[in-house]
Amino acid sequence: MRELAVKDEILLSVQQPARYIGGEVNAVMKEKDKVKIRFAMCFPDVYEIGMSHLGIQILYDMFNRREDIWCERVYAPWTDMDQVMRKHKIPLFALESQDPVKVFDFLGITIQYEMCYTNILQVLDLSQIPLEASRRTIEHPFVIGGGPCSYNPEPLAEFFDLFYIGEGETQYFALMDQYLLWKESGEPREAFLKRAAQVPGIYVPSLYDVTYHEDGTIASMTPNCPEAPKKIVKQLVLDVTDTFYPEKPVVPFLKATQDRVVLEIQRGCIRGCRFCQAGMLYRPTRERDLSMLKDYAAKMLKSTGYEEISLSSLSSSDYSELGELVQFLIEEIGQKGINISLPSLRIDAFSLDVMGKVQDVKKSSLTFAPEAGSQRLRDVINKGLTEEVILEGAKEAFYGGWNRVKLYFMLGLPTETEDDMRQITWLAEKITEQYYEVPKEQRNGKCQIVVSTSFFVPKPFTPFQWASMCTKEEFLHRAYVVNHEIKEQKNKKSIKYNWHEADVTVLEGILARGDRRVGKAVLKAYEKGCLFDSWSECFQNDKWLSAFEECGLDLDFYTTRMRGEDEIFPWDFIDIGVSRKFLLKEWKRALEGVVTPNCRQNCSGCGAAVYGGGVCCEHQN
């Protein structure tokens, strides 16, 4: 009782106490003595960010459908709460029961981006769970990781007991069943890890040994016991209609980043952009049935009270029944005052027509992602957009009543030249000119073109995984070129320019393609006080650089170095369906500037057909 009183007193002293109290609409409560497994599901960032994540909502709903499992939620405490929890020695607790995470059977952590790695250590530390998996005993929860960054788990291998590679709906219950058998057996902790390693998609780092060549590259990665497979095969939900999806998602007390109903219309992407990790990881593309989406849209809006619904996908325009779905939403839901959000649309007449229907009254900004300014570089990255299509799309948008356009580009892409950089500004200028060609009486206010550039990071399981990466200084030079060129344009007052932080990007690149040795620097950086690295007000680059230096790591080895074609990568033990042979072929086609057709136009033989579903299934027929 005293601990609860102290906790209540603390909540009154921190920002946004609603982050830590639980009790939200649709939160699941169960009787502790009637469940056999307690699972703490963690998003290692603040509540508002984590509550916007669809994957956790799906798994939360899935786990809690089983009577013998109670899944609760936990998020990374913000810096003020972190300090007072340490001062009062209050262990990190789950929202539903307010019980300490350390008494749970599992702590599941979704790893969505590299800049949350120190937050993961914070969660473990505040939970009073040993940071290194090797120091945990039978009294501690098993720590399991998942999400896109788990496709190169090696920088975090020291801190996790196991990783789930793939989509959680397929094998998690099999893993839980193995846990129950182990729990009854009385076997040591290591015995469960060997049981888990035999479940498809489960990777147990402690069951593998890594050796290195003198030049620092990997010589081998081999299992050290018969239970561990040589390859971990990605798990995939083939039927995304007849599967788990929350009818009653938890509604946050605070305004979340995505404060709306999220309806996932499909998984995967047919486009094959060579920089895009998600486009390769989630192949093949699988669509949800239209009738299912209609049903869930109505149920989720009713159960949450939200006034907006967002259609989620890597490329919403490619959903084959988007027009009919949007028409249904307008007729059945839009009339009730519900807003409809359509992210990830392409810049074409169909998409603009759809956008025009859902934004008929108030025209908000449109977002286009050409990614590169020149056609040559768009061909290198396989973007599949021509300048003609971009300008025609902008023209139709301006005639349709829009006046604000956001343009997203990347700087530092393979083969990029200064001419490619300048063409970003020239393209923005041409789009602005399209606006001023609209008769004055038909314009909707002042033209606003917002150009945003991120910096390119080569990611595992993409054709660019072999590529070198720019230094901080090279990135900043590229941003300077674009910024200077914008100031030279005729319509510069209509163009605003933003660019990403270069030092954060370099760190992201190190962590994205890092090996097990990088984990020591992650731990060292955390010990130096690094936390919430994705938040610019918290990022401390000097401490990270010091951590790498103290651990004897050469940053150029992980960033600027071009990888050899035959080099063993830290993630090569994972099979995602898409073959290394295909990725290497795409890397060579990129250097030649050759475009590869999308999956509906022509099967390029990437290897994802091995799953026997989605778009690949259509091609097999």
Short mmCIF file of N, CA and C in Angstrom, two decimals, residues 133-230:
data_model
loop_
_atom_site.label_atom_id
_atom_site.label_comp_id
_atom_site.label_asym_id
_atom_site.label_seq_id
_atom_site.Cartn_x
_atom_site.Cartn_y
_atom_site.Cartn_z
N ALA A 133 21.34 -10.85 -21.07
CA ALA A 133 20.54 -12.08 -20.96
C ALA A 133 21.29 -13.17 -20.20
N SER A 134 22.61 -13.19 -20.33
CA SER A 134 23.42 -14.24 -19.69
C SER A 134 23.37 -14.17 -18.17
N ARG A 135 22.95 -13.03 -17.61
CA ARG A 135 22.92 -12.87 -16.15
C ARG A 135 21.53 -13.12 -15.56
N ARG A 136 20.57 -13.44 -16.41
CA ARG A 136 19.21 -13.67 -15.90
C ARG A 136 19.06 -15.08 -15.34
N THR A 137 18.19 -15.21 -14.35
CA THR A 137 17.95 -16.49 -13.71
C THR A 137 16.52 -16.93 -13.97
N ILE A 138 16.14 -18.03 -13.38
CA ILE A 138 14.79 -18.56 -13.55
C ILE A 138 13.74 -17.64 -12.95
N GLU A 139 14.19 -16.68 -12.13
CA GLU A 139 13.28 -15.73 -11.50
C GLU A 139 12.89 -14.57 -12.42
N HIS A 140 13.61 -14.42 -13.54
CA HIS A 140 13.38 -13.26 -14.41
C HIS A 140 12.49 -13.62 -15.60
N PRO A 141 11.78 -12.63 -16.13
CA PRO A 141 11.00 -12.87 -17.35
C PRO A 141 11.93 -13.19 -18.53
N PHE A 142 11.37 -13.89 -19.51
CA PHE A 142 12.08 -14.05 -20.77
C PHE A 142 11.83 -12.80 -21.60
N VAL A 143 12.90 -12.23 -22.13
CA VAL A 143 12.80 -10.99 -22.91
C VAL A 143 12.86 -11.35 -24.39
N ILE A 144 11.78 -11.02 -25.10
CA ILE A 144 11.67 -11.37 -26.53
C ILE A 144 11.45 -10.11 -27.36
N GLY A 145 12.16 -10.03 -28.47
CA GLY A 145 12.05 -8.86 -29.35
C GLY A 145 11.39 -9.22 -30.67
N GLY A 146 10.76 -8.24 -31.29
CA GLY A 146 10.15 -8.42 -32.61
C GLY A 146 10.08 -7.08 -33.31
N GLY A 147 9.50 -7.07 -34.51
CA GLY A 147 9.41 -5.83 -35.27
C GLY A 147 10.51 -5.73 -36.32
N PRO A 148 10.49 -4.67 -37.13
CA PRO A 148 11.41 -4.56 -38.27
C PRO A 148 12.89 -4.61 -37.91
N CYS A 149 13.29 -4.04 -36.77
CA CYS A 149 14.71 -4.04 -36.41
C CYS A 149 15.19 -5.40 -35.96
N SER A 150 14.26 -6.32 -35.69
CA SER A 150 14.67 -7.67 -35.30
C SER A 150 15.21 -8.45 -36.50
N TYR A 151 15.08 -7.89 -37.70
CA TYR A 151 15.64 -8.55 -38.89
C TYR A 151 17.15 -8.37 -38.97
N ASN A 152 17.71 -7.49 -38.14
CA ASN A 152 19.13 -7.54 -37.79
C ASN A 152 19.21 -7.39 -36.28
N PRO A 153 19.03 -8.48 -35.56
CA PRO A 153 18.99 -8.40 -34.10
C PRO A 153 20.35 -8.34 -33.44
N GLU A 154 21.42 -8.47 -34.22
CA GLU A 154 22.74 -8.68 -33.63
C GLU A 154 23.24 -7.56 -32.70
N PRO A 155 23.01 -6.27 -32.99
CA PRO A 155 23.46 -5.25 -32.04
C PRO A 155 22.78 -5.37 -30.67
N LEU A 156 21.64 -6.06 -30.62
CA LEU A 156 20.89 -6.22 -29.37
C LEU A 156 20.95 -7.65 -28.84
N ALA A 157 21.73 -8.50 -29.49
CA ALA A 157 21.74 -9.93 -29.16
C ALA A 157 22.06 -10.20 -27.70
N GLU A 158 22.92 -9.39 -27.12
CA GLU A 158 23.36 -9.59 -25.74
C GLU A 158 22.25 -9.34 -24.73
N PHE A 159 21.23 -8.56 -25.13
CA PHE A 159 20.22 -8.11 -24.18
C PHE A 159 18.90 -8.88 -24.26
N PHE A 160 18.74 -9.70 -25.30
CA PHE A 160 17.49 -10.42 -25.50
C PHE A 160 17.70 -11.92 -25.33
N ASP A 161 16.71 -12.57 -24.73
CA ASP A 161 16.74 -14.03 -24.64
C ASP A 161 16.39 -14.65 -25.99
N LEU A 162 15.44 -14.04 -26.69
CA LEU A 162 15.01 -14.56 -27.97
C LEU A 162 14.36 -13.46 -28.80
N PHE A 163 14.29 -13.71 -30.09
CA PHE A 163 13.64 -12.80 -31.03
C PHE A 163 12.60 -13.59 -31.84
N TYR A 164 11.53 -12.90 -32.19
CA TYR A 164 10.52 -13.47 -33.08
C TYR A 164 10.70 -12.82 -34.44
N ILE A 165 11.02 -13.64 -35.44
CA ILE A 165 11.27 -13.11 -36.79
C ILE A 165 10.03 -13.33 -37.64
N GLY A 166 9.30 -12.25 -37.91
CA GLY A 166 8.11 -12.36 -38.76
C GLY A 166 6.89 -11.75 -38.11
N GLU A 167 5.73 -12.13 -38.63
CA GLU A 167 4.46 -11.58 -38.18
C GLU A 167 3.92 -12.42 -37.02
N GLY A 168 3.60 -11.74 -35.92
CA GLY A 168 3.33 -12.41 -34.66
C GLY A 168 2.12 -13.31 -34.61
N GLU A 169 1.19 -13.16 -35.56
CA GLU A 169 -0.04 -13.94 -35.50
C GLU A 169 0.17 -15.43 -35.74
N THR A 170 1.33 -15.83 -36.25
CA THR A 170 1.49 -17.21 -36.71
C THR A 170 2.02 -18.18 -35.65
N GLN A 171 3.08 -17.83 -34.91
CA GLN A 171 3.76 -18.81 -34.06
C GLN A 171 3.79 -18.46 -32.57
N TYR A 172 3.24 -17.32 -32.20
CA TYR A 172 3.34 -16.94 -30.79
C TYR A 172 2.63 -17.92 -29.85
N PHE A 173 1.49 -18.42 -30.26
CA PHE A 173 0.78 -19.36 -29.39
C PHE A 173 1.54 -20.68 -29.27
N ALA A 174 2.21 -21.09 -30.33
CA ALA A 174 3.05 -22.29 -30.25
C ALA A 174 4.18 -22.08 -29.25
N LEU A 175 4.74 -20.86 -29.24
CA LEU A 175 5.80 -20.54 -28.28
C LEU A 175 5.26 -20.55 -26.85
N MET A 176 4.06 -20.00 -26.66
CA MET A 176 3.46 -20.00 -25.33
C MET A 176 3.18 -21.42 -24.84
N ASP A 177 2.76 -22.29 -25.74
CA ASP A 177 2.51 -23.69 -25.37
C ASP A 177 3.80 -24.37 -24.93
N GLN A 178 4.89 -24.07 -25.61
CA GLN A 178 6.19 -24.62 -25.21
C GLN A 178 6.60 -24.10 -23.83
N TYR A 179 6.25 -22.87 -23.57
CA TYR A 179 6.57 -22.29 -22.26
C TYR A 179 5.82 -23.03 -21.14
N LEU A 180 4.54 -23.32 -21.38
CA LEU A 180 3.74 -24.02 -20.37
C LEU A 180 4.29 -25.42 -20.11
N LEU A 181 4.72 -26.10 -21.17
CA LEU A 181 5.33 -27.43 -21.00
C LEU A 181 6.62 -27.33 -20.20
N TRP A 182 7.42 -26.32 -20.53
CA TRP A 182 8.69 -26.13 -19.79
C TRP A 182 8.43 -25.81 -18.33
N LYS A 183 7.43 -24.97 -18.09
CA LYS A 183 7.12 -24.55 -16.72
C LYS A 183 6.74 -25.75 -15.84
N GLU A 184 6.02 -26.70 -16.44
CA GLU A 184 5.61 -27.90 -15.71
C GLU A 184 6.77 -28.87 -15.51
N SER A 185 7.77 -28.79 -16.38
CA SER A 185 8.86 -29.77 -16.38
C SER A 185 9.86 -29.55 -15.25
N GLY A 186 9.99 -28.32 -14.76
CA GLY A 186 10.99 -28.03 -13.74
C GLY A 186 12.40 -27.94 -14.28
N GLU A 187 12.53 -27.87 -15.61
CA GLU A 187 13.86 -27.78 -16.24
C GLU A 187 14.48 -26.41 -16.02
N PRO A 188 15.80 -26.28 -16.18
CA PRO A 188 16.46 -24.97 -16.03
C PRO A 188 16.06 -24.00 -17.13
N ARG A 189 16.39 -22.72 -16.93
CA ARG A 189 16.03 -21.65 -17.86
C ARG A 189 16.52 -21.95 -19.28
N GLU A 190 17.73 -22.46 -19.40
CA GLU A 190 18.32 -22.72 -20.71
C GLU A 190 17.51 -23.76 -21.50
N ALA A 191 16.81 -24.64 -20.80
CA ALA A 191 16.04 -25.68 -21.48
C ALA A 191 14.88 -25.07 -22.26
N PHE A 192 14.26 -24.01 -21.69
CA PHE A 192 13.18 -23.37 -22.44
C PHE A 192 13.71 -22.72 -23.71
N LEU A 193 14.89 -22.11 -23.63
CA LEU A 193 15.45 -21.46 -24.81
C LEU A 193 15.69 -22.47 -25.93
N LYS A 194 16.10 -23.68 -25.57
CA LYS A 194 16.31 -24.72 -26.58
C LYS A 194 14.97 -25.21 -27.14
N ARG A 195 13.95 -25.25 -26.29
CA ARG A 195 12.60 -25.57 -26.78
C ARG A 195 12.13 -24.49 -27.75
N ALA A 196 12.34 -23.24 -27.36
CA ALA A 196 11.89 -22.11 -28.17
C ALA A 196 12.57 -22.08 -29.53
N ALA A 197 13.85 -22.45 -29.56
CA ALA A 197 14.62 -22.42 -30.81
C ALA A 197 14.04 -23.36 -31.86
N GLN A 198 13.24 -24.32 -31.44
CA GLN A 198 12.65 -25.28 -32.37
C GLN A 198 11.29 -24.81 -32.91
N VAL A 199 10.79 -23.69 -32.40
CA VAL A 199 9.57 -23.09 -32.93
C VAL A 199 9.95 -22.26 -34.14
N PRO A 200 9.30 -22.45 -35.29
CA PRO A 200 9.65 -21.68 -36.49
C PRO A 200 9.63 -20.17 -36.23
N GLY A 201 10.68 -19.49 -36.70
CA GLY A 201 10.75 -18.04 -36.58
C GLY A 201 11.38 -17.54 -35.30
N ILE A 202 11.75 -18.42 -34.38
CA ILE A 202 12.33 -17.99 -33.11
C ILE A 202 13.84 -18.09 -33.17
N TYR A 203 14.51 -16.99 -32.87
CA TYR A 203 15.97 -16.91 -32.85
C TYR A 203 16.44 -16.69 -31.42
N VAL A 204 17.32 -17.57 -30.95
CA VAL A 204 17.89 -17.48 -29.60
C VAL A 204 19.37 -17.16 -29.75
N PRO A 205 19.79 -15.92 -29.53
CA PRO A 205 21.17 -15.51 -29.79
C PRO A 205 22.22 -16.33 -29.04
N SER A 206 21.92 -16.74 -27.81
CA SER A 206 22.91 -17.46 -27.00
C SER A 206 23.25 -18.83 -27.57
N LEU A 207 22.44 -19.32 -28.51
CA LEU A 207 22.67 -20.64 -29.09
C LEU A 207 23.50 -20.57 -30.37
N TYR A 208 24.11 -19.41 -30.64
CA TYR A 208 24.91 -19.22 -31.85
C TYR A 208 26.24 -18.56 -31.50
N ASP A 209 27.29 -18.98 -32.20
CA ASP A 209 28.62 -18.41 -32.01
C ASP A 209 29.06 -17.70 -33.30
N VAL A 210 29.70 -16.56 -33.13
CA VAL A 210 30.14 -15.76 -34.27
C VAL A 210 31.66 -15.64 -34.23
N THR A 211 32.30 -15.83 -35.39
CA THR A 211 33.74 -15.60 -35.52
C THR A 211 33.99 -14.54 -36.58
N TYR A 212 35.16 -13.90 -36.51
CA TYR A 212 35.46 -12.77 -37.40
C TYR A 212 36.81 -12.95 -38.10
N HIS A 213 36.90 -12.40 -39.31
CA HIS A 213 38.17 -12.33 -40.02
C HIS A 213 39.01 -11.22 -39.41
N GLU A 214 40.28 -11.19 -39.80
CA GLU A 214 41.19 -10.15 -39.31
C GLU A 214 40.74 -8.75 -39.71
N ASP A 215 40.05 -8.64 -40.85
CA ASP A 215 39.61 -7.32 -41.30
C ASP A 215 38.32 -6.87 -40.61
N GLY A 216 37.79 -7.69 -39.70
CA GLY A 216 36.60 -7.32 -38.94
C GLY A 216 35.30 -7.85 -39.49
N THR A 217 35.32 -8.36 -40.72
CA THR A 217 34.09 -8.93 -41.28
C THR A 217 33.82 -10.30 -40.66
N ILE A 218 32.59 -10.75 -40.79
CA ILE A 218 32.18 -12.01 -40.16
C ILE A 218 32.74 -13.20 -40.94
N ALA A 219 33.35 -14.14 -40.22
CA ALA A 219 33.86 -15.36 -40.84
C ALA A 219 32.80 -16.46 -40.81
N SER A 220 32.07 -16.56 -39.69
CA SER A 220 31.04 -17.59 -39.58
C SER A 220 30.08 -17.26 -38.46
N MET A 221 28.88 -17.81 -38.59
CA MET A 221 27.89 -17.78 -37.50
C MET A 221 27.25 -19.14 -37.48
N THR A 222 27.47 -19.89 -36.43
CA THR A 222 27.03 -21.28 -36.39
C THR A 222 26.30 -21.59 -35.09
N PRO A 223 25.30 -22.47 -35.15
CA PRO A 223 24.61 -22.91 -33.93
C PRO A 223 25.58 -23.69 -33.03
N ASN A 224 25.43 -23.54 -31.72
CA ASN A 224 26.29 -24.27 -30.79
C ASN A 224 25.56 -25.41 -30.08
N CYS A 225 24.35 -25.75 -30.61
CA CYS A 225 23.61 -26.89 -30.08
C CYS A 225 22.70 -27.42 -31.18
N PRO A 226 22.30 -28.69 -31.11
CA PRO A 226 21.49 -29.27 -32.19
C PRO A 226 20.08 -28.69 -32.29
N GLU A 227 19.57 -28.07 -31.22
CA GLU A 227 18.21 -27.54 -31.26
C GLU A 227 18.09 -26.26 -32.10
N ALA A 228 19.20 -25.58 -32.33
CA ALA A 228 19.16 -24.30 -33.04
C ALA A 228 19.34 -24.51 -34.54
N PRO A 229 18.41 -24.05 -35.35
CA PRO A 229 18.53 -24.21 -36.81
C PRO A 229 19.57 -23.28 -37.40
N LYS A 230 20.15 -23.66 -38.55
CA LYS A 230 21.13 -22.79 -39.21
C LYS A 230 20.47 -21.54 -39.79
#
